[in-house]
Coordinates of C-alpha atoms and ligand atoms in Angstrom, one line a residue:
X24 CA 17.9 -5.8 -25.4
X25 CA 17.2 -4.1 -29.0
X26 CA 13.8 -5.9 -29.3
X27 CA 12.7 -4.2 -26.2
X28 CA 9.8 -1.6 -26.7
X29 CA 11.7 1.1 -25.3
X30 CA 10.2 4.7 -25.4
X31 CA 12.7 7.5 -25.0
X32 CA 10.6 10.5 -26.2
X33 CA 9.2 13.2 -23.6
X34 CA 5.7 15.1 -23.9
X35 CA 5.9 16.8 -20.8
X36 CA 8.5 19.2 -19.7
X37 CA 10.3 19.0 -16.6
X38 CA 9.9 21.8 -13.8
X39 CA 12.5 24.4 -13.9
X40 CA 12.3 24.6 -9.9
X41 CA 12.1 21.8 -6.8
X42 CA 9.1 21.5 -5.1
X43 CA 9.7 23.0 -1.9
X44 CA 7.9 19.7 0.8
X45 CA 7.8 21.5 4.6
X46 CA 6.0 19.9 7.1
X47 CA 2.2 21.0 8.2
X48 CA 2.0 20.8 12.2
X49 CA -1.6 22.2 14.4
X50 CA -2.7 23.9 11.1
X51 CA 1.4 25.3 10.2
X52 CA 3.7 24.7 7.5
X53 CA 6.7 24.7 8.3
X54 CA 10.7 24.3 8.0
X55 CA 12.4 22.5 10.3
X56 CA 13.6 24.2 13.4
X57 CA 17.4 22.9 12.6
X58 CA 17.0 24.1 9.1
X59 CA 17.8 20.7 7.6
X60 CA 16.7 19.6 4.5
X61 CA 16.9 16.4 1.9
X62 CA 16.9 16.9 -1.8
X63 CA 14.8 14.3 -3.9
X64 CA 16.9 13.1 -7.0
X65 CA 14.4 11.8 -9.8
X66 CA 15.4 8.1 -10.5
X67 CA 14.3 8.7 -14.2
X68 CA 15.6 12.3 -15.3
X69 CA 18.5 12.6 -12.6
X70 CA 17.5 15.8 -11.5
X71 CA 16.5 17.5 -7.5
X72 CA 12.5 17.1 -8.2
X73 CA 12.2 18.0 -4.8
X74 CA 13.7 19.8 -1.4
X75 CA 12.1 18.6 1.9
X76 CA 12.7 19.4 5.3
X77 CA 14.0 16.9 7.5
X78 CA 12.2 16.0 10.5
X79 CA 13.5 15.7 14.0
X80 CA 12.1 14.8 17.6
X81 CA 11.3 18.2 17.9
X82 CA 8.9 18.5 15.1
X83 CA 7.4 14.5 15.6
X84 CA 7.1 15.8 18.9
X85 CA 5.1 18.8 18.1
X86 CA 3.3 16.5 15.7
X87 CA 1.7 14.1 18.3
X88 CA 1.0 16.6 20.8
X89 CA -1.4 18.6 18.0
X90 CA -2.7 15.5 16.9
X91 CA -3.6 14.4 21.2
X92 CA -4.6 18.2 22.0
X93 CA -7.3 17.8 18.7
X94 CA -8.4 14.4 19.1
X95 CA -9.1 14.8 23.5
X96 CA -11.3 18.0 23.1
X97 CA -13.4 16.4 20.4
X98 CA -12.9 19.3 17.6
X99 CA -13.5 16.4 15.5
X100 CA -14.6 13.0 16.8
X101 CA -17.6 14.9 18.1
X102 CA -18.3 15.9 14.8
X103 CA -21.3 14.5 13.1
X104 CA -20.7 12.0 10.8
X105 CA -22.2 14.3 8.4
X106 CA -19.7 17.3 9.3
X107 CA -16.7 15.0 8.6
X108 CA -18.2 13.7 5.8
X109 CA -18.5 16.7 4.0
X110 CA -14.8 17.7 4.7
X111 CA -13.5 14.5 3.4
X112 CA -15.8 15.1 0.0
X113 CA -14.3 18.4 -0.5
X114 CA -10.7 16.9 -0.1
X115 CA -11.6 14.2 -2.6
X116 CA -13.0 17.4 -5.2
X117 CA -9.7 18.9 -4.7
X118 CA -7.8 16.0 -5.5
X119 CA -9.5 15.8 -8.4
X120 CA -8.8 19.4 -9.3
X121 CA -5.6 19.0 -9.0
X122 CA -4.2 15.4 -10.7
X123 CA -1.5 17.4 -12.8
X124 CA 0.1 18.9 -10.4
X125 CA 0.2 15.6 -8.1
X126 CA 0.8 13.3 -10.7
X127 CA 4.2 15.1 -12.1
X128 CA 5.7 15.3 -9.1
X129 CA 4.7 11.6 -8.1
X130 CA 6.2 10.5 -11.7
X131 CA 9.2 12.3 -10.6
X132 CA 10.1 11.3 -7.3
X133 CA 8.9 8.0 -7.7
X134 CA 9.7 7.3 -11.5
X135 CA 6.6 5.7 -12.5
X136 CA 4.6 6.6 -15.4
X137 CA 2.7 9.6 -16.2
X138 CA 0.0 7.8 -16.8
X139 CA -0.2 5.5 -13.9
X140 CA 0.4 8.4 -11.5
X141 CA -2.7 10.3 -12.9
X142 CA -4.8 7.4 -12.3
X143 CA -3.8 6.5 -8.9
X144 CA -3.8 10.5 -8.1
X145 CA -7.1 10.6 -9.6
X146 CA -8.4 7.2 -8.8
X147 CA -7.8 7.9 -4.8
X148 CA -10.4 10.6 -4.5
X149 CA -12.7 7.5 -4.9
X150 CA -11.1 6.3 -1.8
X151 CA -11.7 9.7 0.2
X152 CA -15.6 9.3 -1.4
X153 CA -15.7 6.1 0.4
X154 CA -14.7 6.8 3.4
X155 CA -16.9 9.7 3.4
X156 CA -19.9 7.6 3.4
X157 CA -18.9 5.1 6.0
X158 CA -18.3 8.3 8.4
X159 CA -22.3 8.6 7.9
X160 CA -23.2 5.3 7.7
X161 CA -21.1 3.4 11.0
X162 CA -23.2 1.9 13.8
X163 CA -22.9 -0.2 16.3
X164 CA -25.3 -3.3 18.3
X165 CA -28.1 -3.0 20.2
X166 CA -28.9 -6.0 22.6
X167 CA -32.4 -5.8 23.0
X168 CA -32.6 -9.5 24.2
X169 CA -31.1 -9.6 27.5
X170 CA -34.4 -9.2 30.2
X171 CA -36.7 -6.4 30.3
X172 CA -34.5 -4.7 32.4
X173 CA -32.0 -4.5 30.6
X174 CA -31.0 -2.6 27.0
X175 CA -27.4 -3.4 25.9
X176 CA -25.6 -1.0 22.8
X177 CA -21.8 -1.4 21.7
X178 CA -21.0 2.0 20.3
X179 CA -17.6 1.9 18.1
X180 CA -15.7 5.0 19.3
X181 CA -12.5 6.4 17.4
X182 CA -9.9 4.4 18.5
X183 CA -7.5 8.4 18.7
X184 CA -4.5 9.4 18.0
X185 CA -2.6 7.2 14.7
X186 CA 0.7 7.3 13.2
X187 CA 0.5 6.5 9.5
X188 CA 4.1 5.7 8.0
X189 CA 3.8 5.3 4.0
X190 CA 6.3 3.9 1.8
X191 CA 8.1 5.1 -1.9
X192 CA 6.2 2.8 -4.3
X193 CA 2.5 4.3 -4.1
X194 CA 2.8 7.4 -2.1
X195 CA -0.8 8.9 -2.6
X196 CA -2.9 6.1 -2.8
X197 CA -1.5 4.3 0.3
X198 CA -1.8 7.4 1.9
X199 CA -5.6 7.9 1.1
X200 CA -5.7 3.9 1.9
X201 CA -5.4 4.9 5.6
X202 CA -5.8 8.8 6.0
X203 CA -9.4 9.3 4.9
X204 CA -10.6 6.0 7.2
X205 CA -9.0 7.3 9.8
X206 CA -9.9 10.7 9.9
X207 CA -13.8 9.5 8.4
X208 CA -13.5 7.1 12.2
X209 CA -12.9 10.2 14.1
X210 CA -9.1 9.7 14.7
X211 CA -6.7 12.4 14.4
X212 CA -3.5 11.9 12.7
X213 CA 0.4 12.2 12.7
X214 CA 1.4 11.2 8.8
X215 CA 4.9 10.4 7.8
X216 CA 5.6 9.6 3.7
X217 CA 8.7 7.8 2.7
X218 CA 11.8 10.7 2.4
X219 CA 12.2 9.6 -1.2
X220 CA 8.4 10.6 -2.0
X221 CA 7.2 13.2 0.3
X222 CA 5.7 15.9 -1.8
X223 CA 2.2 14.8 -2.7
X224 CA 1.8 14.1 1.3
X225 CA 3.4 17.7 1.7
X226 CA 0.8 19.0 -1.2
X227 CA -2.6 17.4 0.5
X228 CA -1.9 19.9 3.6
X229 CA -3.3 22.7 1.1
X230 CA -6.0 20.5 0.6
X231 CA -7.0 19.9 3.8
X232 CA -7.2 23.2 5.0
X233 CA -9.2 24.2 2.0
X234 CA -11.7 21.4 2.7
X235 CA -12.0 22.8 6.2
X236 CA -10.0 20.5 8.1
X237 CA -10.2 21.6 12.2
X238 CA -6.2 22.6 13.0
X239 CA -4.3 19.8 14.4
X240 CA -6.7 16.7 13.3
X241 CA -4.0 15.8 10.4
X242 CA -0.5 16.5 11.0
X243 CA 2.5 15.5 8.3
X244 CA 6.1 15.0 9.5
X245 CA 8.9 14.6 6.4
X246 CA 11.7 12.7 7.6
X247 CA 13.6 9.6 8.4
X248 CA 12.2 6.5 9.9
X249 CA 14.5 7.1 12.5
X250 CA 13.7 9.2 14.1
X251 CA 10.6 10.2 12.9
X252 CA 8.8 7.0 12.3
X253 CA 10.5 5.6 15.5
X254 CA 9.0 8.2 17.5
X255 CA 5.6 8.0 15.9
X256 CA 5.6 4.4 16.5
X257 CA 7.4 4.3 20.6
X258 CA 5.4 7.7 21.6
X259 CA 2.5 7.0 24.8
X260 CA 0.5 9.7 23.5
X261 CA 0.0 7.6 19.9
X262 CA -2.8 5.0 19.8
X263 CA -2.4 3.0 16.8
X264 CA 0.1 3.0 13.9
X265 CA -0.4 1.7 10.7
X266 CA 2.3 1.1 8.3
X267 CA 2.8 -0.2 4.8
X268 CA 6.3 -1.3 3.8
X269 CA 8.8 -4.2 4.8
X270 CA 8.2 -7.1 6.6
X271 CA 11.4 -6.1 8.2
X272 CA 10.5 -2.3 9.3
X273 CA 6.7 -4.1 10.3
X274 CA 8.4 -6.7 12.9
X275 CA 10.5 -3.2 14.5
X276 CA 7.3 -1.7 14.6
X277 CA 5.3 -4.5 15.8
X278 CA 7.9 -4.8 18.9
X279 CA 8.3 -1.0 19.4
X280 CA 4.7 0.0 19.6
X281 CA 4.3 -2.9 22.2
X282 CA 5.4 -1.3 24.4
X283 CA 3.0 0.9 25.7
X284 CA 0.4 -2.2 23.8
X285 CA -0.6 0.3 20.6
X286 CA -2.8 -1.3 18.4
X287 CA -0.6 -2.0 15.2
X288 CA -2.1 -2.6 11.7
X289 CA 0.4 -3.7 8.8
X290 CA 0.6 -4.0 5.2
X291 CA 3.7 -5.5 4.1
X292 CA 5.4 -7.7 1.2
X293 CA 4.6 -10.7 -0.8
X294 CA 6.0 -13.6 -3.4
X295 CA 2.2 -13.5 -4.8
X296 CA 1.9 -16.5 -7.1
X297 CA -0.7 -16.9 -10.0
X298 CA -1.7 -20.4 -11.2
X299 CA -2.3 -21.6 -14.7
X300 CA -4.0 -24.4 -15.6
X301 CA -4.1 -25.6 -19.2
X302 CA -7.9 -25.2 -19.4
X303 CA -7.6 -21.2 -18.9
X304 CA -7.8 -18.1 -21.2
X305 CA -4.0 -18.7 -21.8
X306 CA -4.2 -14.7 -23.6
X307 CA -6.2 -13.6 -21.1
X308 CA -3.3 -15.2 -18.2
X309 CA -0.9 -14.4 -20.2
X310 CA -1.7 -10.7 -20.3
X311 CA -2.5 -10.8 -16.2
X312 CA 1.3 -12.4 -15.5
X313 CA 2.6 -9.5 -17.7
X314 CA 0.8 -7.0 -15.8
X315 CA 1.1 -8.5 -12.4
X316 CA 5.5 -8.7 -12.5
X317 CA 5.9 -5.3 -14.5
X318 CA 3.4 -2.9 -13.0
X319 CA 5.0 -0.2 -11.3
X320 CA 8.7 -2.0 -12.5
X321 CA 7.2 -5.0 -9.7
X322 CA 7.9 -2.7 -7.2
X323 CA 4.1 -3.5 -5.7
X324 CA 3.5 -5.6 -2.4
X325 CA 1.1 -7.3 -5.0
X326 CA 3.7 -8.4 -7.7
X327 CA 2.6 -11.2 -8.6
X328 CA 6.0 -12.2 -8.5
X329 CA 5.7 -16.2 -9.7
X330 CA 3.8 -18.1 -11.6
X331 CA 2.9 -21.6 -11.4
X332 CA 1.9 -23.3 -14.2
X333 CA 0.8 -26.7 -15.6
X334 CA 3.9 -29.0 -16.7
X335 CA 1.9 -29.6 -20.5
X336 CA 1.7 -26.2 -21.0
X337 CA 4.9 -24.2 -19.1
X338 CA 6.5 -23.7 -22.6
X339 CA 4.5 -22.5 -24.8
X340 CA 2.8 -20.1 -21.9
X341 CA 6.3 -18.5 -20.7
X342 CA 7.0 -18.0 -24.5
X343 CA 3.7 -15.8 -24.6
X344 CA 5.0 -14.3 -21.5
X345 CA 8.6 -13.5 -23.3
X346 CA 6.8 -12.6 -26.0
X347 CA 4.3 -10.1 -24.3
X348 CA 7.2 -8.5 -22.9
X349 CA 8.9 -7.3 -25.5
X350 CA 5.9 -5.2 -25.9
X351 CA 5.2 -3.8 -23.3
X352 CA 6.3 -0.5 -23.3
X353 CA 9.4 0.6 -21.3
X354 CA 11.0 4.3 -20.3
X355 CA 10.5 7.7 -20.3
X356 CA 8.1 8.1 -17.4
X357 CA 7.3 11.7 -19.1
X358 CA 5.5 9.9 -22.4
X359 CA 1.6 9.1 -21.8
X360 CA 2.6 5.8 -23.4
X361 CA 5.0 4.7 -21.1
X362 CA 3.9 1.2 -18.9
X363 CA 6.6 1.3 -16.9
X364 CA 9.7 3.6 -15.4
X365 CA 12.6 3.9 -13.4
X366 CA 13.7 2.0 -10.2
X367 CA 13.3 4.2 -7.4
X368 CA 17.0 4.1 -6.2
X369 CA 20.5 2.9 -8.1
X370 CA 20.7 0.6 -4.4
X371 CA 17.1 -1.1 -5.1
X372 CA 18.6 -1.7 -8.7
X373 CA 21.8 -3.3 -7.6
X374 CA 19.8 -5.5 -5.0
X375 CA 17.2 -7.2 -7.9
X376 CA 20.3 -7.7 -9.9
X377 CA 21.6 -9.6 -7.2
X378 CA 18.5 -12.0 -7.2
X379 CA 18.9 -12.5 -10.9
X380 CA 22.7 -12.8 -10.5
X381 CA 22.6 -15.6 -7.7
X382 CA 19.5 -17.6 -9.1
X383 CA 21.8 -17.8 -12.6
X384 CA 24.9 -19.0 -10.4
X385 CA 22.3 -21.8 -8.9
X386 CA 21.7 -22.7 -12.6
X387 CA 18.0 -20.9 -13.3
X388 CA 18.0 -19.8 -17.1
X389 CA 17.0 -16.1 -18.1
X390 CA 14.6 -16.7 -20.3
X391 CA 14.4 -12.3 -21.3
X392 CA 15.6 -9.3 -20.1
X393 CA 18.2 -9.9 -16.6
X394 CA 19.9 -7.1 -16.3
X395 CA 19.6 -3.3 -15.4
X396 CA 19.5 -0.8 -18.4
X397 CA 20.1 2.7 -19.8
X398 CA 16.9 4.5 -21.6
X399 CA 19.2 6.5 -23.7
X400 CA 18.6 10.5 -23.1
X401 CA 16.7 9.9 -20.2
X402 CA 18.7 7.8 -17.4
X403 CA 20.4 4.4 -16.7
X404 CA 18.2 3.3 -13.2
X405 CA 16.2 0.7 -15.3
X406 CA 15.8 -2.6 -15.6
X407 CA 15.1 -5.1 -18.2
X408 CA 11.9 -7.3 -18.3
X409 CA 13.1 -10.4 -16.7
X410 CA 11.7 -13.8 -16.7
X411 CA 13.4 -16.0 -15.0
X412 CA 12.7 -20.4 -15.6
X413 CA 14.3 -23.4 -14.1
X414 CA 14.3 -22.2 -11.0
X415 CA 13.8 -24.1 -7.6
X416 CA 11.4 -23.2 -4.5
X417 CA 14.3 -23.1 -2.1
X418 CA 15.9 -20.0 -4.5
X419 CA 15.8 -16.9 -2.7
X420 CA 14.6 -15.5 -5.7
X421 CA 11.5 -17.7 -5.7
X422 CA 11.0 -17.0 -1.7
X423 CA 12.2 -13.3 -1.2
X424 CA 10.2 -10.5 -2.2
X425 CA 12.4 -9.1 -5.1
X426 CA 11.1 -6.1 -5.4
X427 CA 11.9 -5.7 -9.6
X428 CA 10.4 -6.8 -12.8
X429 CA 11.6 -10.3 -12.4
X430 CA 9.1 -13.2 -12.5
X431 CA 10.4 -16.3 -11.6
X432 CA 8.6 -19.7 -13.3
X433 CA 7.9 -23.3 -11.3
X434 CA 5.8 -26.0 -12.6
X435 CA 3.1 -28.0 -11.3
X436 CA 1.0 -31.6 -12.1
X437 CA -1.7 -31.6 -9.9
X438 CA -4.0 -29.0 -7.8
X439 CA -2.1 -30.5 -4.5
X440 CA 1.0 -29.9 -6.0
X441 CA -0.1 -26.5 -7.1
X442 CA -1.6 -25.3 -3.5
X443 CA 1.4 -26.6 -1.6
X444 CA 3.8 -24.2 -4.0
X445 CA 1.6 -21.7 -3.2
X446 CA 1.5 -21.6 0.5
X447 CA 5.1 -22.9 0.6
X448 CA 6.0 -18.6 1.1
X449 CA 6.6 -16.7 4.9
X450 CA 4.1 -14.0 3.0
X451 CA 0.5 -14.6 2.6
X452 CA -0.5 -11.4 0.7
X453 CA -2.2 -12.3 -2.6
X454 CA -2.7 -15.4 -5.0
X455 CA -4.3 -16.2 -8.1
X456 CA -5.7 -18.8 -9.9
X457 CA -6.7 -19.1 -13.9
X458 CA -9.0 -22.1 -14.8
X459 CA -12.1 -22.9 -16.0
X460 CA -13.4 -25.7 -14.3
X461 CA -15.7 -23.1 -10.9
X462 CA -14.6 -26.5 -8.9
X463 CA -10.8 -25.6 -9.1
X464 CA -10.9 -22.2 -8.6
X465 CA -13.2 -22.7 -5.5
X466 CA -10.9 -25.3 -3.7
X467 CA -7.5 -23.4 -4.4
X468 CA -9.5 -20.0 -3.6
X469 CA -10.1 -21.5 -0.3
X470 CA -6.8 -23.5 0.9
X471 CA -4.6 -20.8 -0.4
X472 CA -2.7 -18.8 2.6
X473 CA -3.5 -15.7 1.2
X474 CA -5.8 -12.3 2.2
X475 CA -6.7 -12.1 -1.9
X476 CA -7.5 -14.6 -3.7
X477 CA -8.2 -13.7 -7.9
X478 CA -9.7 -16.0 -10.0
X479 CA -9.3 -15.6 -13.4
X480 CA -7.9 -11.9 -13.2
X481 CA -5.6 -10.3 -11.2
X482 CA -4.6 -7.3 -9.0
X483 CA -8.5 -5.9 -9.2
X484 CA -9.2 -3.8 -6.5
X485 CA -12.1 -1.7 -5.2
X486 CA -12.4 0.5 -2.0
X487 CA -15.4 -1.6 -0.8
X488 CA -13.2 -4.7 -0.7
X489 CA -10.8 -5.0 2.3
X490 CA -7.3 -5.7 1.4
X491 CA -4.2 -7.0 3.9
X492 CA -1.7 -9.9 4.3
X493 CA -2.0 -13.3 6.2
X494 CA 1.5 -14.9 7.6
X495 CA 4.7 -12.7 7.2
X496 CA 2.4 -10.5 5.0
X497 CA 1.1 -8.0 7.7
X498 CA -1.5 -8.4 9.9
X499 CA -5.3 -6.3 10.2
X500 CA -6.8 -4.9 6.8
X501 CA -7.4 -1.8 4.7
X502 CA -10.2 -0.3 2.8
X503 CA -13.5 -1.6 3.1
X504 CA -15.9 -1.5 6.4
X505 CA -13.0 -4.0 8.0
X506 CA -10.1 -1.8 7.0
X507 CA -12.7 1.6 8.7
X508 CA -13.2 -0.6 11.6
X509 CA -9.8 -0.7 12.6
X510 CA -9.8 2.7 13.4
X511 CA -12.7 2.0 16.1
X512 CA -12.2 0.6 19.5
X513 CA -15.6 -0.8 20.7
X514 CA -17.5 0.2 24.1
X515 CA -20.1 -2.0 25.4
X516 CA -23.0 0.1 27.2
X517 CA -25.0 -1.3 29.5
X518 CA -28.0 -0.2 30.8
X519 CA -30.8 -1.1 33.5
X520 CA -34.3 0.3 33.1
X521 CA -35.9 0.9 36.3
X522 CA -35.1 0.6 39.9
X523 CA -35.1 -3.1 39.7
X524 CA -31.4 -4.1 40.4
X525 CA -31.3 -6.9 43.4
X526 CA -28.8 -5.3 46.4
X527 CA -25.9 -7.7 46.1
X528 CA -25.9 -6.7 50.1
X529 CA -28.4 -8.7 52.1
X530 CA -31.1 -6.2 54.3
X531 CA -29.9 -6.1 57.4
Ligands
NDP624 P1 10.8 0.4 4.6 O1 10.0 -0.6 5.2 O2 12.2 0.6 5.1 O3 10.2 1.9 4.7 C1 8.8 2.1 4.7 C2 8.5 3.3 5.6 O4 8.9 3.1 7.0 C3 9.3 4.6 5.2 O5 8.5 5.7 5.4 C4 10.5 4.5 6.2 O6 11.1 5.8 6.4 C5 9.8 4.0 7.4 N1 10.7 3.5 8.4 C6 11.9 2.9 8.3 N2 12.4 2.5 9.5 C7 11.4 2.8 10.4 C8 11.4 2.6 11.8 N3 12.3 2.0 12.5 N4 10.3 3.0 12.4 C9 9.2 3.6 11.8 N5 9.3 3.8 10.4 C10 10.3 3.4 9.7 O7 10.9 0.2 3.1 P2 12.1 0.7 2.1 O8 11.6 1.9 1.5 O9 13.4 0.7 2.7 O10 12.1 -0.5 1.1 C11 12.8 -1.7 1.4 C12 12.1 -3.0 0.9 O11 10.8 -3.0 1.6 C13 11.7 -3.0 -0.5 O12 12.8 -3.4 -1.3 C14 10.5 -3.9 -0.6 O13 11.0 -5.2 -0.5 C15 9.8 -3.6 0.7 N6 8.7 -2.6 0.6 C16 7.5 -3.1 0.6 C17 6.4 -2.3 0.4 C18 5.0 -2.8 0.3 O14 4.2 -2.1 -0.3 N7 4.7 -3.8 1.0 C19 6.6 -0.8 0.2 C20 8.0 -0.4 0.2 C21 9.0 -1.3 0.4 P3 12.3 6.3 5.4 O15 12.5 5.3 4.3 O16 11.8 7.6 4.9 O17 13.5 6.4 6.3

C-alpha cells in the first residue's frame, strides 16, 4: 500500500457549523412537523457536515398536493416556452455563482473530490442551459396529408405531476439530469435526494425562487425512501417518477407505481465492460480503464467495471493498468489534487470488500490494491485501487455491480468471444470498445446490449446525447430531446374543415 499516491494534505478548511437541509414545500422552507432530523456524517473527515429534516407522509403529502394544485391551473405549463425558459437560464447563472458553496458541501457528504464536485456543480448549469432551449424549441406533427377535409396535429403536452428520487453518488448532476427537463416540459415536481446527500437539493430551493420559480411548481422532500420515496412513487395524484439508483429499489418502484399505471423512467446499475484489442492506443486504453473503475471511487452506474482484453496482450496491458494506479492520486477529498475520496458509507466499504474477499476464496489473484484503507489524519472509509485477474464470468464479482474501485479482468480470442462476454451481464448500461480497425468497432458497437456504446474513449457525455440502460439497466432515457420527451404525453388533434362530414345516420 506504500507505493500508493496517497494525498493527505488539506487546502480547504472545513465548516465550523452543519448545513442546516429543511424541506421547500408550495414556495416554504420548512422543518418537519414532528421535528425530526438526520445528521449527515462526512465519510472522509468524520464530522456532522449536515443536519436535515426528516420527511414524513405528512410533508410528501403536502408535497404532491403543491405540486397537483400548480401543475392543474397551468401557473406553469401555460407558460410560454419563452417564460420558462428564461427561469431555467437564471437557475443555471445562479448555479454558476455559486459552485463553492455547492461543491463543499457535495465533497462532504458525498466524499468525492473537491475538484470533481466543482465540475459537476458547475458543469450541470449546462444541463439547465439545455433544457432551457428545448422548452422553446419543442413541437409536435402536423398531418397535412390526410384529405382536404381534414388537418391532423399531435401536440406533446406536459405529461404533470413527477416524482424525482436521486441517489448518494452524483447528487447535483442527477438532479439537473431530470429536474430542468421536466420543469423545461411543463411538469411540476415533487424531488426527493438520497438522506446521505440532501443539501445541494435543499440549497437549489434559494435558487429557484430567485430565478422566479411560480410557488409550488418544484417541491423538495428530505427523507427516507420509505416513506417518502414510497409515497412519491404509490401516490394517484403523481404522474410519472423517475428514479436513478438500484436495480433493486427500480423493480419496487416499477411494481409500486403500477398500480395506478404511472409512467416510470429508470436509470439504474451496470458491469460496463471495455474491450481491448491489441491494435489500440494501449496508453490511450490504458488511461480510459483507469479512469472508468476509479472515478468517483467506481461508485458510478457507468464504472466501467471490467475489461476485456485480447489473450496476446492481457499482461502487459493490466501491468499498465497496475501501474497507472499507483498514480493516480488517492485521499483527502479537501486537496484540488485529489482524483479520488472516501466511500460513502463504512457498510458500502464492508460490502466491496466482500466481492474482493469471495472472488480471492474462488481463486481470482489481486493483482493491486484489495483492501479498504486509512488516509492517515483524514479517515479510514477508503479503499485501495484494486484490480482484480483470473477471474471467471460466473464470479459475482464479474456479474454484480460492485460498486468500489475494483476492476475485474477476463480475456478474449476473437470479436465473437469478445461480444458474447459482453452481453453475457442482467445490465445493459454502457460498453466500450478500443481498436483501430472502423470495421470492429462498428460490428461490436452494434451487437453490444448496451444504451452507450464508446469507441475508443470512454464515459464522454454531452447533454445533447440521450443516456439510459437496456436489460436490468433501467428502462426510458435521460438528457437529450429523448430524455425531454419523456416528460411529454402526446395528443393527437384532429380536425375537419368545413361542414363536409357524411351523417353516419341514414336520412330518414
Ligand atoms: P437505492 O437504490 O437504495 O437508493 C436510491 C434512492 O431511492 C434514494 O433516494 C433512496 O432513499 C430511494 N429509495 C429507497 N427505497 C425506496 C423505495 N422503496 N421507494 C422509493 N424510493 C426509495 O441505492 P442505495 O443508496 O441504497 O445504494 C445501494 C446500491 O445501489 C449501491 O451499492 C449501488 O450498487 C446501487 N446504486 C446505483 C446507482 C446508480 O447510479 N445507478 C446510484 C446509487 C446506488 P434513501 O436512501 O434516502 O432511503
Amino acid at each position: 500500500m506504500n507505493d500508493l499516491h496517497i494525498i493527505t494534505a488539506q487546502t480547504i478548511a472545513l465548516p465550523e457549523t452543519a448545513y442546516q437541509a429543511r424541506h421547500f414545500i408550495n414556495g416554504v422552507a420548512q422543518d418537519s412537523a414532528d421535528g425530526r432530523k438526520s445528521d449527515r456524517i462526512s465519510p472522509s473527515h468524520g464530522l456532522v457536515v449536515s443536519q436535515a429534516a426528516l420527511g414524513s407522509a405528512v410533508e410528501t403529502e403536502a408535497a404532491i398536493k403543491a405540486a397537483r394544485a400548480a401543475f392543474d391551473d397551468g401557473r406553469w405549463s401555460r407558460l410560454s416556452g419563452k417564460a420558462r425558459a428564461a427561469v431555467l437560464n437564471k437557475v443555471a447563472d445562479l448555479i454558476e455563482a455559486n459552485v463553492e458553496k455547492l461543491a463543499l458541501i457535495e465533497t462532504l457528504e458525498s466524499g468525492k473530490p473537491i475538484s470533481q464536485a466543482r465540475s459537476e456543480c458547475g458543469g450541470a448549469a449546462d444541463l439547465w442551459r439545455y433544457a432551457a432551449s428545448l422548452a422553446r424549441t419543442s413541437h409536435g406533427d402536423s398531418h397535412n396529408t390526410l384529405g382536404a377535409d381534414i388537418l391532423a396535429v399531435v401536440l406533446k403536452e406536459p405529461i404533470g405531476v413527477v416524482s424525482i428520487i436521486a441517489p448518494w453518488n452524483f447528487p447535483f448532476w442527477i438532479l439537473s439530469q431530470k429536474l430542468p427537463f421536466a420543469l423545461a416540459a411543463g411538469c411540476t415536481c415533487v424531488v426527493k435526494p438520497s438522506e446521505m446527500t440532501p443539501s445541494t437539493t435543499a440549497m437549489l430551493a434559494d435558487m429557484l425562487v430567485e430565478a422566479g420559480l411560480p410557488q409550488g411548481v418544484c417541491n423538495i422532500v428530505l427523507g427516507y425512501g420509505n416513506p417518502v420515496g414510497a409515497l412519491m412513487t404509490s401516490h394517484p395524484d403523481v404522474d410519472m417518477v423517475t428514479f436513478t439508483g438500484s436495480t433493486a429499489v427500480g423493480k419496487i418502484i416499477t411494481k409500486t407505481a403500477g398500480d395506478t399505471l404511472k409512467k416510470v423512467a429508470l436509470e439504474l446499475g451496470g458491469k460496463n465492460p471495455q474491450v481491448i484489442f491489441p491494435n489500440c492506443d494501449l496508453e490511450g486504453a490504458a488511461d480510459a480503464v483507469t479512469f472508468g473503475v476509479y472515478f468517483n471511487v467506481g461508485q458510478c452506474c457507468n464504472s466501467s467495471s471490467r475489461i476485456i482484453v485480447h489473450e496476446d496482450i492481457a499482461d502487459a496491458f493490466v501491468a499498465r493498468v497496475v501501474a497507472l494506479s499507483r498514480r493516480v492520486a488517492f485521499g483527502n477529498p479537501l486537496h484540488p489534487d485529489t482524483q479520488v475520496g472516501a466511500i460513502v458509507t463504512p457498510e458500502h466499504a464492508t460490502k466491496i470488500d466482500g466481492y474482493v474477499r469471495a472472488a480471492v476464496a474462488s481463486g481470482a489473484e489481486v493483482c493491486i490494491g484489495g483492501g479498504p484503507m486509512t488516509v492517515p489524519g483524514v479517515g479510514t472509509q477508503f479503499y485501495q485501487p484494486t484490480v482484480v485477474r483470473g477471474v471467471t464470468p460466473d464470479m459475482a464479482i464479474a456479474r454484480e455491480e460492485v460498486f468500489g474501485p475494483v476492476l475485474v479482468v477476463l480475456t478474449f480470442r476473437t470479436l465473437e468471444e469478445a461480444i458474447a462476454l459482453t452481453n453475457d451481464a442482467t445490465y445493459g448500461l454502457s460498453a466500450g470498445i478500443w481498436c483501430d480497425d472502423v470495421h470492429t468497432c462498428l460490428e461490436f458497437s452494434r451487437r453490444a446490449q448496451a444504451g452507450t456504446v464508446w469507441t475508443n474513449t470512454w464515459m464522454d457525455g454531452f447533454p445533447e446525447v440521450a443516456f439510459g440502460g437496456v436489460k436490468q439497466s433501467g428502462q426510458g432515457r435521460e438528457i437529450g430531446s429523448y430524455g425531454f420527451d419523456e416528460f411529454l404525453e402526446v395528443k393527437s388533434l384532429v380536425m375537419r374543415v368545413g361542414r363536409t362530414r357524411a351523417p353516419w345516420v341514414k336520412n330518414a
